[in-house]
CSV table of C-alpha atoms and ligand atoms in Angstrom, one decimal:
chain,number,residue,atom,x,y,z
U,1,MET,CA,85.7,175.5,104.0
U,2,ALA,CA,84.9,172.4,101.5
U,3,VAL,CA,87.0,169.6,101.9
U,4,THR,CA,87.8,169.9,98.4
U,5,GLU,CA,89.0,172.7,98.7
U,6,ILE,CA,91.4,171.7,100.2
U,7,LYS,CA,95.1,173.3,99.5
U,8,THR,CA,97.1,170.1,97.4
U,9,VAL,CA,99.8,169.6,100.0
U,10,VAL,CA,102.1,166.3,100.4
U,11,ASN,CA,103.2,165.3,103.4
U,12,SER,CA,103.6,162.5,105.5
U,13,TRP,CA,106.1,161.6,108.7
U,14,ASN,CA,103.9,158.8,110.5
U,15,GLU,CA,100.4,156.8,110.6
U,16,TRP,CA,98.6,159.2,113.3
U,17,ASP,CA,99.5,163.1,112.8
U,18,PRO,CA,95.9,164.6,112.3
U,19,LEU,CA,95.0,163.4,108.5
U,20,LYS,CA,93.8,166.4,105.7
U,21,HIS,CA,94.1,164.6,102.3
U,22,ILE,CA,94.5,160.8,101.5
U,23,ILE,CA,93.9,158.5,98.7
U,24,VAL,CA,90.7,156.0,99.0
U,25,GLY,CA,91.0,152.8,96.1
U,26,ARG,CA,87.9,152.1,94.2
U,27,ALA,CA,86.5,148.2,93.7
U,28,ASP,CA,85.9,148.6,89.5
U,29,GLY,CA,87.2,146.2,86.8
U,30,CYS,CA,89.6,144.7,89.6
U,31,CYS,CA,90.8,141.0,89.3
U,32,ILE,CA,91.7,137.8,90.4
U,33,PRO,CA,95.0,137.0,88.9
U,34,PRO,CA,96.2,133.3,87.1
U,35,SER,CA,98.5,132.3,89.6
U,36,GLU,CA,101.9,133.1,89.6
U,37,PRO,CA,105.1,132.2,91.4
U,38,ALA,CA,105.4,134.5,94.4
U,39,SER,CA,101.2,134.7,94.8
U,40,ASP,CA,101.2,130.4,94.7
U,41,PRO,CA,102.7,130.8,98.2
U,42,LYS,CA,100.4,133.3,99.8
U,43,ILE,CA,97.1,130.9,98.8
U,44,PRO,CA,96.1,128.0,101.1
U,45,ALA,CA,96.0,124.3,99.3
U,46,ASP,CA,92.3,125.0,100.5
U,47,SER,CA,91.7,128.2,99.4
U,48,ASP,CA,88.5,129.2,97.5
U,49,MET,CA,90.7,130.9,95.0
U,50,ARG,CA,92.7,128.5,94.1
U,51,GLY,CA,93.0,127.5,90.4
U,52,VAL,CA,90.3,129.9,90.6
U,53,HIS,CA,90.4,133.3,88.3
U,54,GLY,CA,89.0,136.4,86.1
U,55,PRO,CA,87.0,139.6,86.3
U,56,ARG,CA,84.9,139.7,90.3
U,57,SER,CA,81.4,139.8,89.8
U,58,ALA,CA,79.5,143.3,89.2
U,59,GLU,CA,77.7,142.2,92.8
U,60,ALA,CA,80.9,141.8,94.7
U,61,VAL,CA,82.1,145.2,92.9
U,62,GLU,CA,79.0,147.6,93.8
U,63,LYS,CA,78.9,146.0,97.4
U,64,ALA,CA,82.7,147.1,97.7
U,65,ASN,CA,82.8,150.3,96.2
U,66,ALA,CA,79.7,150.7,98.2
U,67,GLN,CA,81.7,150.1,101.1
U,68,LEU,CA,84.6,152.3,99.5
U,69,ASP,CA,82.1,155.4,98.6
U,70,ASN,CA,81.1,155.6,102.7
U,71,LEU,CA,84.6,155.6,103.6
U,72,THR,CA,85.0,158.4,101.2
U,73,LYS,CA,81.9,160.5,102.8
U,74,ILE,CA,83.1,160.1,106.3
U,75,LEU,CA,86.1,161.0,105.4
U,76,GLU,CA,85.2,163.9,104.3
U,77,GLN,CA,82.5,164.8,107.0
U,78,HIS,CA,86.0,164.3,109.4
U,79,GLY,CA,87.2,167.2,107.2
U,80,VAL,CA,89.3,165.0,105.4
U,81,ARG,CA,89.8,165.0,101.1
U,82,VAL,CA,89.3,162.5,99.0
U,83,ASP,CA,91.3,161.5,96.1
U,84,ARG,CA,90.4,158.3,94.0
U,85,PRO,CA,92.7,156.3,91.7
U,86,ASP,CA,91.5,156.2,88.2
U,87,PRO,CA,91.5,152.3,87.8
U,88,ILE,CA,92.0,151.2,84.0
U,89,ASP,CA,91.3,147.7,82.0
U,90,PHE,CA,92.9,144.8,84.3
U,91,ASN,CA,91.5,142.1,82.7
U,92,GLN,CA,93.8,142.1,79.6
U,93,ASP,CA,96.8,140.6,79.4
U,94,ILE,CA,100.2,142.2,80.2
U,95,GLY,CA,104.0,142.0,79.8
U,96,THR,CA,107.4,143.2,80.1
U,97,PRO,CA,110.5,141.8,77.4
U,98,ASP,CA,111.5,139.3,80.0
U,99,TRP,CA,107.5,137.4,80.9
U,100,GLN,CA,103.9,137.7,79.9
U,101,HIS,CA,100.7,137.3,82.2
U,102,GLY,CA,97.1,136.9,82.3
U,103,SER,CA,95.5,140.0,84.2
U,104,MET,CA,96.6,142.8,86.7
U,105,PHE,CA,94.6,142.3,90.0
U,106,GLY,CA,92.8,145.9,90.0
U,107,CYS,CA,93.3,149.3,92.9
U,108,GLN,CA,91.6,148.9,95.7
U,109,PRO,CA,94.8,149.4,97.9
U,110,PRO,CA,96.3,152.2,97.3
U,111,ARG,CA,98.6,151.5,100.4
U,112,ASP,CA,100.3,148.8,99.2
U,113,VAL,CA,102.1,151.1,95.8
U,114,ILE,CA,102.4,154.4,97.2
U,115,LEU,CA,104.5,155.0,100.4
U,116,THR,CA,104.5,158.2,101.1
U,117,VAL,CA,107.1,159.7,103.2
U,118,GLY,CA,107.4,164.1,104.0
U,119,SER,CA,106.9,165.8,100.6
U,120,GLU,CA,108.0,162.5,98.7
U,121,MET,CA,105.7,160.3,97.0
U,122,LEU,CA,107.0,157.1,96.5
U,123,GLU,CA,106.1,154.1,93.6
U,124,ALA,CA,107.0,150.7,95.5
U,125,THR,CA,108.5,147.9,92.8
U,126,MET,CA,105.8,145.6,94.0
U,127,SER,CA,106.6,142.0,93.8
U,128,TYR,CA,103.9,140.3,91.4
U,129,ARG,CA,103.6,140.7,87.8
U,130,SER,CA,99.7,141.0,87.9
U,131,ARG,CA,100.5,144.3,90.4
U,132,TRP,CA,103.9,145.4,88.3
U,133,PHE,CA,101.2,148.2,86.0
U,134,GLU,CA,99.5,149.0,89.2
U,135,TYR,CA,101.1,152.4,89.4
U,136,LEU,CA,99.2,153.7,86.1
U,137,CYS,CA,96.4,154.3,88.3
U,138,TYR,CA,97.9,156.8,90.5
U,139,ARG,CA,100.0,158.6,87.9
U,140,PRO,CA,97.1,161.3,87.3
U,141,LEU,CA,96.9,162.1,90.9
U,142,LEU,CA,100.3,161.8,91.2
U,143,GLN,CA,101.3,164.5,88.3
U,144,ARG,CA,98.1,166.6,89.3
U,145,PHE,CA,100.0,166.3,92.7
U,146,TYR,CA,102.7,167.5,91.3
U,147,ASP,CA,102.0,170.1,89.0
U,148,GLU,CA,99.8,171.6,92.5
U,149,ASP,CA,102.6,171.2,94.8
U,150,PRO,CA,106.0,173.1,94.1
U,151,LYS,CA,107.4,171.2,97.1
U,152,MET,CA,105.9,167.1,96.4
U,153,ARG,CA,108.6,164.6,95.4
U,154,HIS,CA,107.5,162.0,92.2
U,155,GLU,CA,109.7,159.4,93.0
U,156,ALA,CA,109.5,155.7,91.0
U,157,ALA,CA,111.9,153.0,92.5
U,158,PRO,CA,113.5,150.7,90.2
U,159,LYS,CA,111.2,148.8,87.8
U,160,PRO,CA,112.2,145.1,89.1
U,161,ARG,CA,112.6,142.4,86.4
U,162,LEU,CA,110.6,140.0,88.1
U,163,THR,CA,112.0,137.4,86.0
U,164,ASP,CA,111.6,133.3,87.4
U,165,ALA,CA,115.3,133.9,88.9
U,166,SER,CA,113.4,136.4,91.6
U,167,TYR,CA,111.4,133.6,93.1
U,168,LYS,CA,112.5,130.7,94.9
U,169,ALA,CA,111.6,127.6,92.0
U,170,ASN,CA,108.7,125.4,93.6
U,171,TYR,CA,109.0,127.2,96.8
U,172,LEU,CA,106.4,125.6,99.2
U,173,SER,CA,104.5,122.4,97.7
U,174,ASP,CA,100.9,121.7,98.2
U,175,ASP,CA,101.6,118.6,100.8
U,176,ILE,CA,103.7,121.4,102.8
U,177,THR,CA,102.2,120.9,106.3
U,178,ILE,CA,101.6,124.7,108.3
U,179,ASP,CA,104.6,123.7,110.9
U,180,GLU,CA,107.6,123.3,107.8
U,181,ARG,CA,105.9,126.9,106.8
U,182,LEU,CA,106.9,128.6,109.9
U,183,GLU,CA,109.7,127.0,110.5
U,184,MET,CA,111.0,128.1,106.9
U,185,VAL,CA,109.4,131.6,107.5
U,186,SER,CA,110.9,131.6,111.2
U,187,ARG,CA,114.7,130.8,109.4
U,188,LYS,CA,113.8,134.2,107.1
U,189,ASP,CA,113.3,131.7,104.5
U,190,PHE,CA,111.0,133.4,101.9
U,191,VAL,CA,109.5,132.9,98.1
U,192,THR,CA,112.3,135.7,96.6
U,193,THR,CA,114.5,135.5,96.0
U,194,GLU,CA,117.9,138.2,96.4
U,195,GLU,CA,117.9,138.9,92.5
U,196,GLU,CA,117.1,142.8,93.3
U,197,PRO,CA,114.8,145.1,95.3
U,198,LEU,CA,111.9,144.7,95.8
U,199,PHE,CA,108.9,146.1,98.5
U,200,ASP,CA,105.2,146.9,98.6
U,201,ALA,CA,104.4,150.1,100.0
U,202,ALA,CA,102.1,148.1,102.2
U,203,ASP,CA,105.4,146.7,104.0
U,204,CYS,CA,106.3,149.9,105.3
U,205,LEU,CA,105.8,151.7,108.9
U,206,ARG,CA,106.3,155.2,109.2
U,207,PHE,CA,107.6,156.6,112.3
U,208,GLY,CA,109.0,159.9,111.9
U,209,LYS,CA,112.7,159.2,111.3
U,210,ASP,CA,112.4,156.0,111.2
U,211,LEU,CA,111.0,153.7,108.1
U,212,VAL,CA,109.9,150.0,110.1
U,213,VAL,CA,109.9,147.3,106.6
U,214,GLN,CA,108.6,144.0,106.8
U,215,HIS,CA,111.1,141.6,105.7
U,216,GLY,CA,108.6,138.7,104.1
U,217,PHE,CA,106.4,138.0,100.6
U,218,THR,CA,106.7,141.4,99.5
U,219,THR,CA,109.8,142.9,100.5
U,220,ASN,CA,112.8,141.3,100.4
U,221,LEU,CA,116.3,142.7,101.9
U,222,LYS,CA,117.5,144.5,99.2
U,223,GLY,CA,114.5,146.3,98.8
U,224,ILE,CA,115.2,147.2,102.1
U,225,ASP,CA,118.8,148.3,102.0
U,226,TRP,CA,116.9,150.6,98.5
U,227,LEU,CA,114.9,152.5,100.7
U,228,GLN,CA,117.7,153.1,103.2
U,229,ARG,CA,119.8,154.0,100.4
U,230,HIS,CA,116.3,155.9,98.5
U,231,PHE,CA,116.2,158.0,102.8
U,232,PRO,CA,120.4,158.4,103.5
U,233,GLY,CA,118.4,160.8,105.9
U,234,LEU,CA,116.0,158.2,107.7
U,235,ARG,CA,116.8,155.0,109.4
U,236,VAL,CA,115.5,151.6,107.9
U,237,HIS,CA,115.2,149.5,110.6
U,238,ALA,CA,113.9,145.6,109.2
U,239,VAL,CA,111.9,143.3,111.0
U,240,ASN,CA,110.5,139.8,110.7
U,241,PHE,CA,107.1,138.5,112.3
U,242,PRO,CA,107.9,134.2,112.4
U,243,GLY,CA,104.1,132.8,113.6
U,244,ASP,CA,103.1,135.0,109.7
U,245,PRO,CA,103.5,132.0,107.2
U,246,TYR,CA,101.9,134.1,105.1
U,247,PRO,CA,103.7,137.2,105.5
U,248,ILE,CA,102.9,140.0,102.9
U,249,HIS,CA,101.7,143.7,104.1
U,250,ILE,CA,102.7,144.8,108.0
U,251,ASP,CA,100.0,146.6,108.4
U,252,ALA,CA,97.5,143.7,109.7
U,253,THR,CA,101.0,142.7,111.7
U,254,PHE,CA,101.8,145.5,113.6
U,255,THR,CA,100.1,149.0,114.2
U,256,PRO,CA,100.6,151.7,115.5
U,257,LEU,CA,98.1,153.7,116.6
U,258,ARG,CA,99.8,156.7,118.7
U,259,PRO,CA,103.2,157.7,120.0
U,260,GLY,CA,104.4,155.3,122.5
U,261,LEU,CA,101.6,152.2,121.2
U,262,ILE,CA,101.6,149.6,119.2
U,263,ILE,CA,98.8,146.7,118.8
U,264,ASN,CA,101.4,143.0,117.5
U,265,ASN,CA,99.0,140.4,115.9
U,266,PRO,CA,99.3,137.8,118.8
U,267,GLU,CA,99.8,135.2,116.6
U,268,ARG,CA,102.4,137.3,114.7
U,269,ARG,CA,104.9,137.9,117.4
U,270,LEU,CA,107.7,140.6,116.8
U,271,PRO,CA,111.1,138.6,118.3
U,272,ASP,CA,112.3,139.9,121.7
U,273,GLU,CA,115.5,141.0,120.6
U,274,GLN,CA,113.6,143.4,117.5
U,275,ARG,CA,110.8,144.7,120.2
U,276,SER,CA,113.5,145.5,122.7
U,277,PHE,CA,114.3,149.0,120.2
U,278,PHE,CA,110.7,149.9,120.5
U,279,GLN,CA,110.7,149.5,124.6
U,280,ARG,CA,114.3,151.1,125.5
U,281,ASN,CA,112.5,154.2,123.1
U,282,GLY,CA,109.1,153.9,125.6
U,283,TRP,CA,106.8,152.1,123.4
U,284,GLU,CA,104.7,149.8,124.8
U,285,ILE,CA,103.3,146.1,122.6
U,286,VAL,CA,99.9,145.3,123.2
U,287,ASN,CA,98.6,142.4,121.7
U,288,ALA,CA,96.1,142.9,119.7
U,289,ALA,CA,92.4,142.1,120.1
U,290,ARG,CA,91.2,138.8,118.8
U,291,PRO,CA,88.8,139.2,115.7
U,292,ALA,CA,85.5,139.0,115.9
U,293,HIS,CA,85.6,136.7,112.0
U,294,ASN,CA,87.3,132.7,111.8
U,295,GLU,CA,87.1,133.1,107.8
U,296,PRO,CA,88.2,136.3,106.2
U,297,PRO,CA,85.1,137.2,103.5
U,298,PRO,CA,85.2,134.3,99.7
U,299,LEU,CA,87.9,135.3,97.7
U,300,CYS,CA,89.9,137.1,100.0
U,301,TYR,CA,93.8,137.3,99.7
U,302,SER,CA,93.6,139.0,103.1
U,303,SER,CA,93.8,137.0,106.6
U,304,VAL,CA,90.9,137.5,110.1
U,305,TRP,CA,94.2,140.1,111.2
U,306,LEU,CA,92.2,142.6,109.3
U,307,SER,CA,90.9,143.7,112.6
U,308,MET,CA,93.4,145.2,113.4
U,309,ASN,CA,94.6,146.6,109.6
U,310,VAL,CA,92.4,150.4,111.0
U,311,LEU,CA,93.4,154.2,109.9
U,312,MET,CA,94.2,156.6,111.7
U,313,ILE,CA,92.2,159.7,111.4
U,314,ASP,CA,94.5,161.5,114.1
U,315,GLU,CA,96.2,160.5,117.5
U,316,LYS,CA,93.0,160.5,119.1
U,317,THR,CA,90.0,159.0,116.4
U,318,VAL,CA,90.1,155.8,115.0
U,319,CYS,CA,88.9,154.1,112.2
U,320,ALA,CA,88.1,150.2,112.2
U,321,GLU,CA,86.6,147.6,110.5
U,322,ALA,CA,82.4,147.6,111.9
U,323,SER,CA,81.9,143.9,112.5
U,324,GLU,CA,85.6,143.9,115.1
U,325,VAL,CA,83.5,143.9,118.2
U,326,HIS,CA,86.6,143.0,119.8
U,327,GLN,CA,89.3,145.9,118.2
U,328,LEU,CA,87.1,148.6,118.6
U,329,ASP,CA,86.0,147.3,122.4
U,330,GLN,CA,90.6,147.3,122.6
U,331,LEU,CA,90.5,150.6,121.1
U,332,ASP,CA,87.8,152.5,123.2
U,333,SER,CA,89.7,150.9,126.4
U,334,PHE,CA,93.0,152.7,124.9
U,335,GLY,CA,90.5,155.8,124.9
U,336,PHE,CA,90.2,156.7,121.5
U,337,ASN,CA,86.9,158.2,119.8
U,338,VAL,CA,86.1,154.6,117.9
U,339,ILE,CA,84.9,155.1,114.2
U,340,PRO,CA,83.2,151.9,113.0
U,341,ILE,CA,83.4,151.5,109.0
U,342,PRO,CA,81.5,148.5,107.1
U,343,PHE,CA,84.0,147.1,105.3
U,344,ARG,CA,84.1,143.4,104.8
U,345,ASP,CA,82.8,143.0,101.1
U,346,SER,CA,85.9,145.7,99.8
U,347,TYR,CA,88.3,142.7,101.5
U,348,PRO,CA,88.5,140.3,99.2
U,349,PHE,CA,89.5,143.4,96.6
U,350,GLY,CA,93.4,144.1,99.1
U,351,GLY,CA,92.8,144.7,102.3
U,352,GLY,CA,91.5,146.3,105.1
U,353,LEU,CA,90.9,150.1,106.3
U,354,HIS,CA,94.4,150.8,106.3
U,355,CYS,CA,95.1,148.6,102.7
U,356,ALA,CA,92.0,150.9,100.3
U,357,THR,CA,94.0,154.7,101.7
U,358,THR,CA,97.0,156.2,101.5
U,359,ASP,CA,98.3,158.9,102.9
U,360,VAL,CA,99.0,162.3,100.6
U,361,TYR,CA,99.0,164.9,104.0
U,362,ARG,CA,99.0,164.6,107.6
U,363,GLU,CA,100.0,167.8,109.7
U,364,GLY,CA,103.2,167.4,111.1
U,365,ASP,CA,106.9,167.4,110.8
U,366,CYS,CA,109.1,164.4,110.6
U,367,GLN,CA,109.9,163.6,114.9
U,368,ASP,CA,112.0,161.4,116.4
U,369,TYR,CA,110.2,159.5,118.2
U,370,PHE,CA,113.6,156.7,118.5
U,371,PRO,CA,116.3,158.9,120.1
U,372,LYS,CA,118.0,155.3,121.7
U,373,GLN,CA,118.8,153.9,118.2
V,401,ABU,N1,97.3,143.3,103.1
V,401,ABU,C1,97.9,143.6,104.6
V,401,ABU,C2,96.9,141.7,104.8
V,401,ABU,C3,98.0,141.0,105.4
V,401,ABU,C4,97.2,139.6,105.9
V,401,ABU,O1,96.5,138.6,105.6
V,401,ABU,O2,96.9,139.0,107.3
C-alpha cells in the first residue's frame, strides 16, 4: 500500500512506538520576528540575531525546504505517511486588542505548536506574541483529520492574552553574566509570569500515562497545571534543568529513546530529586554525546544541542542529524538502527528533526511506564 493511502488515525502515546503518520514542517515565508518580551532573554547579547528581523533569504528558505523535503522522502521510504502544513503570510503586522507585533515566525517546527496525546491533537497556548497565530498553518490538516477519523479530538488550549503582565519587565539586562543567568534559572525565576496558563507543546514529552513537562521560559506552572486538569487520566510531572541559561523546549535537553532509556544533556542535568522518579521505575538516564559543532548555524535560535533532537521511527530506529558524528556513534552503541539525515540548513527555521515534526499516528496504546509514582 502506498503511504499516501494510509488511513487517517490519530493516536500517539509516546515518542518511540512505530510511526505511521507525521506532520513535517515547511520553511516557506519564515521570518525573524522583531524582538518581544518573551524572545529577548533567549537571544544572547552577542548573537547574530540581535537587532535583526524580517523575512529569511530566498536562498536559506530553499536550502531548508530541500532538507525538509528529503526528511519527508526518507520517512515515506520507511512506510510513514507525511502531511505538510499550509504556510500563511508571516511577514505582516499582527495584533489582538491587547498588543501589536511586526511579524509572525513560520511553520517549520510543528512540534512547538501541536501536542498529540492519544487521539487528541491539542493546539498549545504558545508564549510568544509572534507565534500566537501559528496554529492557523495546521488548521487545514487538523480539520481534515477530524473529518476522517471519527475518534479524533481537536482541542485548543485557551488563547493567552500575552499582555505585558505575562512577562517580567527587564527580566535580563544585556550585561548580566552567564552565572547570574544560571542562578536565576536554578531558582526557577523565568521571563514568563504566572498571569495565565502558558505552554509550548515542545516542552512536553509523552510517556504513555505520564506527561513530563519542562518549566522554563516558554511554559509556566499555570500551563502545567492546565495540562493536568485537561488530561485528568494522565499524570503530569514538572521538570526543570538548572544548567540551561535559555530553557525553552525540552527536546534538546532530555530525550527518551525507548522504554527505559533517556539521554540527558550533560550541561542541563536533571536534578537528583527529579531523577529518582525515573530511576525507581527502572529508567536509565545517560549523558548525551557532545555535539559535533561549536556553534549553531547563523541566525539560529537554538543551541548546538540540537544534536540530541532526534526522531524515533520505532524503538529500534532513530533519525539523527548527519553531521553529528558523536551522537550517531552513541546511538549506534545503544544498538539502534541509525538513519543519518542532513538537517543543519533547517535548524535556523525552528530546530532539529524532532522539532520539525509532530506525530499523528504511532501504533500502540497508553501504557504505564512509571508504576512507582
Ligand atoms: N527547540 C529546542 C531548542 C533547545 C535549545 O536551543 O537547546
